[in-house]
Coordinates of C-alpha atoms in Angstrom, one line a residue:
X1 CA 0.0 0.0 0.0
X2 CA 1.3 3.4 -0.9
X3 CA 1.8 5.9 1.9
X4 CA 0.6 9.3 0.9
X5 CA 0.0 12.4 3.1
X6 CA -3.7 12.9 2.6
X7 CA -4.7 14.6 5.8
X8 CA -6.6 11.5 7.0
X9 CA -5.3 11.9 10.5
X10 CA -6.2 15.6 11.0
X11 CA -9.2 14.9 13.3
X12 CA -10.0 12.2 15.8
X13 CA -13.7 11.9 15.0
X14 CA -16.4 13.2 12.6
X15 CA -17.9 15.7 15.1
X16 CA -14.4 17.0 15.8
X17 CA -13.9 17.6 12.1
X18 CA -17.3 19.3 11.8
X19 CA -16.9 21.6 14.8
X20 CA -13.4 22.6 13.7
X21 CA -14.7 23.5 10.2
X22 CA -17.6 25.3 11.7
X23 CA -15.3 27.4 13.9
X24 CA -13.3 28.3 10.8
X25 CA -16.2 29.2 8.6
X26 CA -18.7 30.4 11.2
X27 CA -20.7 33.0 9.3
X28 CA -20.4 31.4 5.8
X29 CA -23.5 29.7 4.3
X30 CA -23.5 25.9 4.8
X31 CA -26.8 24.1 4.4
X32 CA -29.5 25.2 1.9
X33 CA -33.1 24.0 1.8
X34 CA -36.1 25.3 -0.1
X35 CA -38.8 26.8 2.2
X36 CA -41.8 28.8 1.0
X37 CA -40.6 28.5 -2.6
X38 CA -37.2 30.1 -1.9
X39 CA -33.8 28.7 -1.0
X40 CA -32.7 29.6 2.5
X41 CA -29.3 29.0 4.1
X42 CA -28.1 28.2 7.6
X43 CA -24.5 29.2 8.4
X44 CA -21.8 26.9 9.7
X45 CA -22.1 28.6 13.1
X46 CA -25.9 28.2 13.3
X47 CA -25.7 24.5 12.4
X48 CA -22.9 23.9 14.9
X49 CA -24.9 25.7 17.7
X50 CA -27.9 23.5 17.0
X51 CA -25.9 20.3 16.8
X52 CA -24.1 21.2 20.1
X53 CA -27.4 21.9 21.9
X54 CA -29.1 18.8 20.6
X55 CA -26.1 16.6 21.6
X56 CA -26.3 18.0 25.2
X57 CA -30.0 17.4 25.2
X58 CA -29.6 13.7 24.2
X59 CA -27.1 13.3 27.0
X60 CA -29.5 15.0 29.5
X61 CA -32.2 12.6 28.2
X62 CA -30.1 9.8 29.6
X63 CA -28.4 8.4 26.5
X64 CA -24.9 7.1 27.1
X65 CA -21.8 6.7 24.9
X66 CA -22.3 3.7 22.7
X67 CA -26.1 3.8 22.7
X68 CA -27.7 3.4 19.3
X69 CA -30.1 6.1 18.0
X70 CA -32.1 5.5 14.8
X71 CA -32.5 8.4 12.4
X72 CA -35.4 8.5 10.0
X73 CA -35.6 11.6 7.8
X74 CA -35.6 12.9 4.3
X75 CA -32.5 14.7 3.1
X76 CA -32.7 18.1 4.9
X77 CA -30.5 20.2 7.2
X78 CA -31.9 18.5 10.3
X79 CA -30.5 15.1 9.1
X80 CA -27.0 16.4 9.3
X81 CA -27.6 18.3 12.5
X82 CA -29.1 15.1 14.2
X83 CA -26.3 12.9 12.8
X84 CA -23.5 15.2 14.2
X85 CA -25.4 15.6 17.5
X86 CA -25.9 11.8 18.0
X87 CA -22.2 11.2 17.4
X88 CA -21.1 14.2 19.5
X89 CA -23.0 12.7 22.4
X90 CA -20.9 9.6 22.0
X91 CA -23.8 7.6 20.6
X92 CA -24.0 5.7 17.4
X93 CA -26.2 6.8 14.5
X94 CA -28.4 4.2 12.9
X95 CA -29.7 5.7 9.6
X96 CA -33.0 4.2 8.4
X97 CA -34.5 4.5 4.9
X98 CA -37.6 6.7 4.6
X99 CA -39.0 3.9 2.4
X100 CA -38.9 1.4 5.2
X101 CA -42.1 -0.3 6.2
X102 CA -43.1 -0.7 9.8
X103 CA -41.7 -4.3 9.7
X104 CA -38.4 -2.9 8.2
X105 CA -38.2 -0.4 11.0
X106 CA -38.9 -3.1 13.6
X107 CA -36.0 -5.1 12.3
X108 CA -33.6 -2.2 12.5
X109 CA -34.8 -1.1 16.0
X110 CA -34.6 -4.6 17.4
X111 CA -31.4 -5.7 15.7
X112 CA -29.6 -2.5 16.7
X113 CA -31.0 -2.4 20.2
X114 CA -31.7 1.3 19.8
X115 CA -32.8 3.3 22.9
X116 CA -34.0 6.3 20.9
X117 CA -35.2 7.3 17.5
X118 CA -35.4 10.7 15.7
X119 CA -38.0 11.2 13.0
X120 CA -38.7 14.2 10.9
X121 CA -42.3 14.4 9.5
X122 CA -45.6 13.1 10.7
X123 CA -45.8 11.0 7.5
X124 CA -42.6 9.1 8.4
X125 CA -43.6 8.9 12.0
X126 CA -46.7 7.0 11.0
X127 CA -44.5 4.1 9.8
X128 CA -42.0 4.3 12.6
X129 CA -44.3 4.5 15.6
X130 CA -46.1 1.1 15.1
X131 CA -42.6 -0.4 15.1
X132 CA -41.5 1.7 18.1
X133 CA -44.3 0.4 20.3
X134 CA -43.3 -3.2 19.6
X135 CA -39.5 -2.7 19.8
X136 CA -38.0 -4.2 23.0
X137 CA -35.4 -1.6 24.1
X138 CA -36.6 1.6 22.5
X139 CA -37.5 4.2 25.1
X140 CA -37.9 7.5 23.3
X141 CA -39.0 8.8 19.9
X142 CA -38.0 12.4 19.1
X143 CA -40.0 14.1 16.4
X144 CA -39.6 17.4 14.5
X145 CA -43.4 17.4 14.0
X146 CA -45.1 15.8 17.0
X147 CA -47.7 13.2 15.7
X148 CA -50.7 12.1 17.6
X149 CA -50.1 9.0 19.6
X150 CA -52.0 7.0 22.2
X151 CA -49.8 7.6 25.2
X152 CA -50.9 4.3 26.7
X153 CA -48.7 2.5 24.2
X154 CA -45.7 3.2 26.3
X155 CA -43.5 5.3 24.0
X156 CA -41.9 8.4 25.4
X157 CA -42.7 10.9 22.6
X158 CA -40.7 14.1 22.6
X159 CA -40.2 17.0 20.2
X160 CA -36.9 18.2 18.9
X161 CA -37.5 21.5 20.7
X162 CA -37.9 19.7 24.0
X163 CA -34.6 18.0 23.6
X164 CA -32.9 21.3 22.6
X165 CA -34.4 22.8 25.8
X166 CA -32.8 20.1 27.8
X167 CA -29.5 20.9 26.0
X168 CA -29.8 24.6 26.8
X169 CA -30.1 23.7 30.5
X170 CA -27.1 21.3 30.4
X171 CA -25.0 24.0 28.7
X172 CA -25.5 26.2 31.7
X173 CA -24.0 23.6 34.0
X174 CA -20.7 23.1 32.1
X175 CA -20.1 26.6 30.7
X176 CA -20.9 25.6 27.2
X177 CA -18.0 23.1 26.7
X178 CA -18.0 21.0 23.6
X179 CA -19.8 17.6 23.8
X180 CA -17.5 14.6 24.1
X181 CA -16.4 13.5 20.7
X182 CA -14.8 10.2 21.5
X183 CA -11.9 8.4 19.7
X184 CA -11.1 7.6 16.1
X185 CA -11.7 3.8 16.6
X186 CA -15.1 4.3 18.1
X187 CA -18.1 3.2 16.1
X188 CA -19.7 6.2 14.4
X189 CA -22.7 4.6 12.7
X190 CA -24.3 1.3 11.9
X191 CA -25.6 1.4 8.3
X192 CA -28.0 -1.3 7.3
X193 CA -27.4 -2.7 3.8
X194 CA -30.3 -2.1 1.4
X195 CA -30.9 -5.8 1.0
X196 CA -30.6 -6.6 -2.8
X197 CA -30.4 -10.3 -1.8
X198 CA -31.9 -10.8 1.6
X199 CA -32.3 -9.3 5.1
X200 CA -30.3 -6.1 5.7
X201 CA -27.2 -6.5 7.9
X202 CA -25.9 -3.6 10.1
X203 CA -22.4 -2.5 9.0
X204 CA -20.4 -1.0 11.8
X205 CA -18.2 1.9 10.6
X206 CA -15.7 3.7 12.8
X207 CA -15.0 7.5 12.7
X208 CA -11.6 6.7 11.3
X209 CA -13.0 4.6 8.5
X210 CA -15.1 7.5 7.2
X211 CA -12.5 10.2 7.9
X212 CA -9.9 8.1 6.0
X213 CA -12.3 7.5 3.2
X214 CA -13.1 11.2 2.8
X215 CA -9.5 12.3 3.0
X216 CA -8.2 9.8 0.5
X217 CA -11.1 10.5 -1.9
X218 CA -10.2 14.2 -1.6
X219 CA -6.6 13.4 -2.5
X220 CA -7.6 11.3 -5.5
X221 CA -9.8 14.2 -6.8
X222 CA -7.4 16.9 -5.9
X223 CA -6.9 18.0 -9.6
X224 CA -10.5 19.3 -9.5
X225 CA -8.9 22.2 -7.6
X226 CA -11.4 22.4 -4.7
X227 CA -12.5 25.9 -3.9
X228 CA -15.9 27.0 -2.7
X229 CA -17.5 23.7 -3.7
X230 CA -21.3 23.2 -3.8
X231 CA -23.0 19.8 -3.6
X232 CA -26.6 18.9 -4.4
X233 CA -27.7 16.1 -2.1
X234 CA -30.6 13.9 -3.3
X235 CA -29.5 10.2 -2.8
X236 CA -30.7 8.9 0.6
X237 CA -28.4 9.9 3.4
X238 CA -29.2 6.6 5.0
X239 CA -27.0 5.0 2.3
X240 CA -23.2 4.9 2.9
X241 CA -22.4 6.5 -0.5
X242 CA -24.4 9.7 0.2
X243 CA -23.5 9.6 3.9
X244 CA -19.8 9.8 3.1
X245 CA -19.6 11.4 -0.3
X246 CA -22.6 13.7 0.0
X247 CA -22.2 14.7 3.7
X248 CA -18.9 14.2 5.3
X249 CA -16.7 14.8 2.2
X250 CA -18.4 18.3 1.7
X251 CA -17.8 19.0 5.4
X252 CA -14.1 18.1 5.0
X253 CA -14.0 20.4 1.9
X254 CA -15.8 23.2 3.7
X255 CA -18.4 23.0 1.0
X256 CA -22.0 24.1 0.8
X257 CA -24.8 21.5 0.6
X258 CA -28.1 22.1 -1.1
X259 CA -30.9 19.5 -0.4
X260 CA -32.9 18.6 -3.4
X261 CA -36.7 18.9 -3.0
X262 CA -37.1 15.3 -4.4
X263 CA -36.0 12.9 -7.1
X264 CA -38.4 14.5 -9.6
X265 CA -36.9 18.0 -9.2
X266 CA -33.2 17.2 -9.3
X267 CA -32.5 18.7 -12.7
X268 CA -34.4 21.9 -11.9
X269 CA -32.7 22.1 -8.5
X270 CA -29.3 21.7 -10.3
X271 CA -30.1 24.8 -12.4
X272 CA -31.0 26.7 -9.2
X273 CA -28.2 25.4 -6.8
X274 CA -25.5 25.4 -9.5
X275 CA -23.5 22.5 -7.9
X276 CA -19.8 22.1 -8.7
X277 CA -19.9 18.4 -7.9
X278 CA -22.7 15.9 -8.4
X279 CA -22.6 12.5 -6.7
X280 CA -25.2 10.0 -8.0
X281 CA -25.9 6.4 -9.0
X282 CA -25.8 5.2 -12.6
X283 CA -29.6 5.1 -12.9
X284 CA -29.7 8.9 -12.5
X285 CA -27.2 9.4 -15.3
X286 CA -29.0 6.8 -17.5
X287 CA -32.3 8.7 -17.0
X288 CA -30.6 12.0 -17.6
X289 CA -29.2 10.7 -20.9
X290 CA -32.6 9.4 -22.0
X291 CA -34.2 12.7 -21.1
X292 CA -31.6 14.7 -23.1
X293 CA -31.8 12.3 -26.1
X294 CA -35.6 12.3 -26.2
X295 CA -35.6 16.1 -26.2
X296 CA -33.2 16.4 -29.0
X297 CA -35.0 13.7 -31.1
X298 CA -38.3 15.6 -30.6
X299 CA -36.7 18.9 -31.7
X300 CA -35.1 17.2 -34.8
X301 CA -33.8 19.3 -37.7
X302 CA -30.7 21.5 -37.4
X303 CA -30.6 21.2 -33.6
X304 CA -30.4 17.4 -33.8
X305 CA -27.7 17.6 -36.4
X306 CA -25.6 19.9 -34.2
X307 CA -26.1 17.6 -31.2
X308 CA -25.2 14.5 -33.1
X309 CA -22.0 16.2 -34.5
X310 CA -21.1 17.3 -31.0
X311 CA -21.4 13.7 -29.7
X312 CA -19.4 12.4 -32.7
X313 CA -16.5 14.8 -32.2
X314 CA -16.6 14.6 -28.4
X315 CA -16.3 10.8 -28.6
X316 CA -13.4 11.1 -31.1
X317 CA -11.6 13.6 -28.8
X318 CA -11.8 11.1 -25.9
X319 CA -11.1 7.9 -27.8
X320 CA -8.5 9.1 -30.4
X321 CA -7.7 12.8 -30.1
X322 CA -4.9 12.4 -32.7
X323 CA -7.5 11.5 -35.3
X324 CA -9.0 15.0 -35.2
X325 CA -7.6 17.3 -37.9
X326 CA -7.5 21.1 -37.8
X327 CA -11.0 21.4 -39.3
X328 CA -12.5 19.0 -36.9
X329 CA -10.9 20.7 -33.9
X330 CA -12.2 24.1 -35.0
X331 CA -15.7 22.6 -35.5
X332 CA -15.5 20.9 -32.1
X333 CA -14.5 24.3 -30.4
X334 CA -17.5 25.9 -32.1
X335 CA -19.8 23.2 -30.9
X336 CA -18.6 23.7 -27.4
X337 CA -19.9 27.3 -27.6
X338 CA -23.2 26.3 -29.4
X339 CA -24.1 23.0 -27.7
X340 CA -21.9 22.1 -24.7
X341 CA -22.3 25.4 -22.9
X342 CA -26.0 25.3 -23.4
X343 CA -26.2 21.9 -21.8
X344 CA -23.8 23.0 -19.0
X345 CA -26.2 25.9 -18.2
X346 CA -29.0 23.4 -17.7
X347 CA -26.9 21.9 -14.8
X348 CA -26.0 25.3 -13.3
X349 CA -23.0 26.2 -15.4
X350 CA -20.2 25.5 -13.0
X351 CA -20.2 21.7 -12.7
X352 CA -16.7 20.2 -12.4
X353 CA -17.7 16.6 -12.5
X354 CA -20.4 14.0 -12.4
X355 CA -19.3 11.3 -9.9
X356 CA -20.9 7.9 -10.3
X357 CA -21.0 5.1 -7.7
X358 CA -23.2 2.5 -6.1
X359 CA -23.4 0.2 -9.2
X360 CA -21.6 -0.2 -12.6
X361 CA -21.9 2.8 -14.9
X362 CA -22.6 1.8 -18.5
X363 CA -19.6 2.8 -20.7
X364 CA -21.9 4.4 -23.3
X365 CA -23.5 6.6 -20.7
X366 CA -20.1 7.8 -19.4
X367 CA -18.9 8.4 -23.0
X368 CA -22.2 10.3 -23.8
X369 CA -21.6 12.9 -21.0
X370 CA -17.8 13.0 -21.6
X371 CA -18.5 13.9 -25.3
X372 CA -20.8 16.7 -24.1
X373 CA -18.0 18.1 -22.1
X374 CA -19.1 16.9 -18.6
X375 CA -16.3 15.2 -16.8
X376 CA -17.6 11.8 -15.6
X377 CA -15.7 10.0 -12.9
X378 CA -16.8 6.4 -12.1
X379 CA -15.8 5.0 -8.7
X380 CA -16.4 1.7 -6.8
X381 CA -17.1 0.7 -3.3
X382 CA -19.5 -0.8 -0.9
X383 CA -21.0 -0.1 2.5
X384 CA -18.4 -2.4 4.2
X385 CA -15.6 -0.1 3.0
X386 CA -17.1 3.2 4.2
X387 CA -17.7 3.1 1.1
X388 CA -15.2 4.3 -1.6
X389 CA -12.5 1.8 -2.7
X390 CA -11.5 3.4 -6.0
X391 CA -12.2 6.3 -8.3
X392 CA -11.1 7.7 -11.6
X393 CA -8.8 10.7 -11.1
X394 CA -9.9 13.7 -13.1
X395 CA -6.5 14.1 -14.8
X396 CA -6.6 10.5 -16.2
X397 CA -10.0 9.1 -16.8
X398 CA -10.6 5.6 -18.1
X399 CA -14.3 5.1 -18.6
X400 CA -14.0 1.4 -18.9
X401 CA -12.8 1.2 -15.3
X402 CA -13.6 2.4 -11.8
X403 CA -10.2 4.0 -11.5
X404 CA -7.2 3.1 -9.2
X405 CA -7.7 2.4 -5.5
X406 CA -7.7 5.4 -3.3
X407 CA -4.5 5.6 -1.2
X408 CA -5.9 3.9 2.0
X409 CA -7.5 1.0 0.0
X410 CA -5.1 -1.9 -0.5
X411 CA -6.7 -4.1 -3.2
X412 CA -5.8 -7.5 -4.5
X413 CA -7.6 -10.0 -6.7
X414 CA -8.2 -13.5 -5.3
X415 CA -7.6 -16.6 -7.5
X416 CA -11.3 -16.8 -8.3
X417 CA -11.3 -13.2 -9.4
X418 CA -12.9 -11.8 -6.2
X419 CA -11.9 -8.3 -5.2
X420 CA -10.3 -8.2 -1.7
X421 CA -9.8 -4.9 0.2
X422 CA -8.1 -3.8 3.4
X423 CA -7.2 -0.6 5.1
X424 CA -8.6 1.8 7.8
X425 CA -11.7 2.1 5.6
X426 CA -12.8 -1.4 6.5
X427 CA -15.9 -2.0 8.5
X428 CA -15.6 -3.2 12.1
X429 CA -18.0 -6.0 11.3
X430 CA -21.7 -6.7 11.1
X431 CA -23.6 -5.7 14.2
X432 CA -24.6 -8.8 16.3
X433 CA -23.6 -11.2 13.5
X434 CA -20.3 -12.9 14.1
X435 CA -20.9 -15.5 11.5
X436 CA -21.5 -13.1 8.6
X437 CA -18.5 -11.0 9.8
X438 CA -16.2 -14.0 9.7
X439 CA -17.4 -14.8 6.2
X440 CA -16.8 -11.3 5.0
X441 CA -13.5 -10.6 6.7
X442 CA -11.0 -13.3 6.3
X443 CA -7.2 -13.0 7.0
X444 CA -7.6 -9.3 7.5
X445 CA -9.2 -8.7 4.0
X446 CA -12.8 -7.7 3.2
X447 CA -14.1 -10.2 0.6
X448 CA -16.3 -7.9 -1.5
X449 CA -18.3 -10.5 -3.4
X450 CA -17.4 -8.5 -6.6
X451 CA -15.4 -9.9 -9.5
X452 CA -12.7 -7.8 -11.1
X453 CA -9.1 -7.3 -12.3
X454 CA -6.4 -4.7 -12.1
X455 CA -4.9 -3.5 -15.4
X456 CA -1.3 -2.5 -16.1
X457 CA -2.1 1.1 -14.9
X458 CA -3.4 -0.1 -11.6
X459 CA -7.0 0.7 -12.6
X460 CA -9.7 -1.6 -11.3
X461 CA -12.2 -3.3 -13.8
X462 CA -15.4 -4.7 -12.3
X463 CA -16.9 -7.7 -14.0
X464 CA -19.9 -8.5 -11.9
X465 CA -21.2 -9.4 -8.5
X466 CA -19.9 -12.8 -7.6
X467 CA -23.4 -13.9 -6.5
X468 CA -25.1 -12.4 -9.5
X469 CA -23.1 -14.0 -12.2
X470 CA -25.2 -16.3 -14.3
X471 CA -23.8 -19.8 -15.0
X472 CA -25.8 -21.3 -17.8
X473 CA -26.5 -25.0 -18.3
X474 CA -23.4 -25.3 -20.4
X475 CA -21.2 -24.0 -17.5
X476 CA -20.5 -20.6 -19.2
X477 CA -20.4 -17.4 -17.0
X478 CA -22.4 -14.4 -18.1
X479 CA -22.6 -10.9 -16.6
X480 CA -26.3 -9.9 -16.3
X481 CA -25.5 -6.3 -15.3
X482 CA -23.6 -5.6 -18.5
X483 CA -26.5 -6.9 -20.7
X484 CA -29.0 -5.0 -18.6
X485 CA -27.1 -1.8 -19.0
X486 CA -27.0 -2.2 -22.8
X487 CA -30.7 -3.0 -23.0
X488 CA -31.6 0.1 -20.9
X489 CA -29.8 2.3 -23.4
X490 CA -32.4 1.6 -26.0
X491 CA -35.1 4.2 -26.2
X492 CA -37.9 1.7 -26.0
X493 CA -36.6 0.1 -22.8
X494 CA -36.7 1.8 -19.4
X495 CA -35.5 -1.1 -17.2
X496 CA -34.4 -4.7 -17.6
X497 CA -33.6 -7.8 -15.6
X498 CA -31.7 -10.7 -17.3
X499 CA -32.3 -14.2 -16.1
X500 CA -30.8 -17.6 -17.0
X501 CA -28.9 -19.3 -14.2
X502 CA -28.6 -23.0 -15.0
X503 CA -30.7 -22.4 -18.1
X504 CA -29.8 -23.1 -21.8
X505 CA -30.1 -19.5 -22.8
X506 CA -30.9 -16.0 -21.4
X507 CA -34.3 -14.3 -21.2
X508 CA -35.2 -10.9 -19.9
X509 CA -38.0 -9.1 -18.0
X510 CA -38.3 -5.7 -19.5
X511 CA -40.1 -2.5 -18.5
X512 CA -41.1 -0.4 -21.5
X513 CA -40.3 3.3 -21.8
X514 CA -43.7 4.9 -22.0
X515 CA -42.2 8.0 -23.7
X516 CA -40.6 6.2 -26.6
X517 CA -42.1 5.0 -29.8
X518 CA -41.2 1.7 -31.4
X519 CA -41.4 -2.0 -30.5
X520 CA -39.4 -3.6 -27.7
X521 CA -38.7 -6.6 -30.0
X522 CA -36.8 -4.4 -32.4
X523 CA -34.8 -2.9 -29.5
X524 CA -33.9 -6.4 -28.3
X525 CA -32.8 -7.3 -31.8
X526 CA -30.5 -4.3 -32.0
X527 CA -29.0 -5.2 -28.6
X528 CA -28.5 -8.8 -29.6
X529 CA -26.5 -7.7 -32.7
X530 CA -24.0 -6.1 -30.3
X531 CA -23.7 -9.2 -28.0
X532 CA -21.9 -12.5 -28.2
X533 CA -24.0 -15.6 -28.8
X534 CA -23.9 -16.5 -25.1
X535 CA -25.1 -13.1 -24.1
X536 CA -28.1 -12.8 -26.5
X537 CA -31.6 -12.6 -25.2
X538 CA -33.7 -15.4 -26.7
X539 CA -37.1 -14.3 -25.3
X540 CA -38.5 -11.6 -23.1
X541 CA -41.5 -10.7 -21.1
X542 CA -42.8 -7.2 -20.4
X543 CA -43.5 -6.2 -16.8
X544 CA -46.8 -4.5 -16.2
X545 CA -45.3 -1.8 -14.0
X546 CA -41.8 -0.2 -13.4
X547 CA -39.3 -1.6 -11.0
X548 CA -39.6 0.9 -8.1
X549 CA -38.7 1.5 -4.5
X550 CA -42.4 1.7 -3.6
X551 CA -43.1 -1.9 -4.8
X552 CA -40.0 -3.3 -3.3
X553 CA -38.3 -4.1 -6.6
X554 CA -35.6 -1.4 -6.3
X555 CA -33.3 -0.6 -3.4
X556 CA -33.4 3.0 -2.2
X557 CA -30.2 3.5 -4.3
X558 CA -32.1 2.2 -7.4
X559 CA -30.5 -1.2 -7.7
X560 CA -32.8 -4.0 -8.8
X561 CA -33.7 -6.5 -6.2
X562 CA -33.3 -9.7 -8.3
X563 CA -34.7 -12.0 -5.7
X564 CA -37.9 -9.9 -5.2
X565 CA -38.5 -9.4 -9.0
X566 CA -37.8 -13.1 -9.7
X567 CA -40.3 -14.2 -7.0
X568 CA -43.0 -11.8 -8.3
X569 CA -42.6 -12.7 -12.0
X570 CA -41.4 -16.3 -11.7
X571 CA -44.2 -17.8 -13.7
X572 CA -43.7 -15.2 -16.5
X573 CA -40.0 -15.7 -16.6
X574 CA -40.0 -19.5 -16.4
X575 CA -42.7 -19.5 -19.0
X576 CA -40.2 -18.2 -21.5
X577 CA -38.4 -21.5 -21.4
X578 CA -41.5 -23.5 -22.4

């Protein structure tokens, strides 16, 4: 492992980093949210004061260092304030998805042994409270909006303001000293995996793991020349990717964070917030590409010709810049003024990079945005590694890879192709699950379950999830994610799941794109022409509704839940083999 001075050891804990940054940037704007139709900011100093008071209130409530506190909230300033406060009180944050059902919440509450839970809205409280009254160790629910509750149910229901009032009283006793921030090796949070293949497990991450991850990612991206950065947060903060890259990395950079109003408003919010960095999952970029392409195709005529020429020359500039003659370079420069700048303005006009993680980014999607002049950096990681393992550096992008490992991540490839990782970024284990921990961490290495290879430049190539690889009846290995990505690029296809383990050929379950004209069969034929015989789709079925978070067929980070989809559509899928 290469030793590089990245600043990873500057702070002992995450709250210590936050309060240090807040003291340095006290009056500067920090967190932005839309209220009453207008964006309103809270300064670093205001946020720090609230977090400090809430932390003292949690301690005055009777919570002790090491106690688990569940946090259920949309992305909003109070999410960050609560997270910092919980950790500053020496407790452990347990983020929970806002899409959780009451049974999901009950699993998290009971498995973590949480003594308290914070919840934002009445709508979210309505799903949390039925679980709260059944949870064994839960004592208190703290709500921003106090919902109606039958007090005979035995839950101590408090408001955020009541806890802050407790904190104000506690501050008077100690003269306003900082809350205890703990040690680097203390557990900062328990993040439950989103469960693509079964029941979620609680991943224990130390303060040091997240601090190291942020510092080493900052070093890898240093050629973006960080200065007055602005992030737009819309991925769920209960997921490790947004928790680290969308919250603690901005804190480390001294950046501003805007909270998107919702998934449907992200593009309009980008134009308003004008982010410099955008972290998202591949599905967001795929949808964005489809939206841009549909708009251009509808416009047609001269606009479409200019756009197509821009893509053509942009791809050539990335793939073989030496192939562009003087005339092509002049045309490309003109198209930057006419097309690329217009697209850049739609995203706010100061975007330095799209950063993709959470799942494999289709090469064609990355090439599309690169050709349009938007630097696209794909990375790789998982919750168990806090989460970032590798990322393309902005000065040397290889879209076919997820970049070289960040400095703290030591990576090697096992004999069967599995990616192994070790370093301070490693999880401490799965909460209350020694068997799963022993299976995941062997001989000091995290066994990621992903298959990949390192090339001569040290860049990591991801082939597939080890457990998702399809082994057909002939014994051949096939990557379903690669084929699904290619299928989803066709205008007629919104989503796809490929199936065929221990079968003679592959089939697919497809969600049609309602906005596109054309037959799905023709789209599948076009895709098959690009694939090897082993990868071709022999038959397909059309799903009656999209894969979505609300129907349990997508994780909160928009990955398909294969086991759920297969169970729901088993008869349709198996019928394709008859």
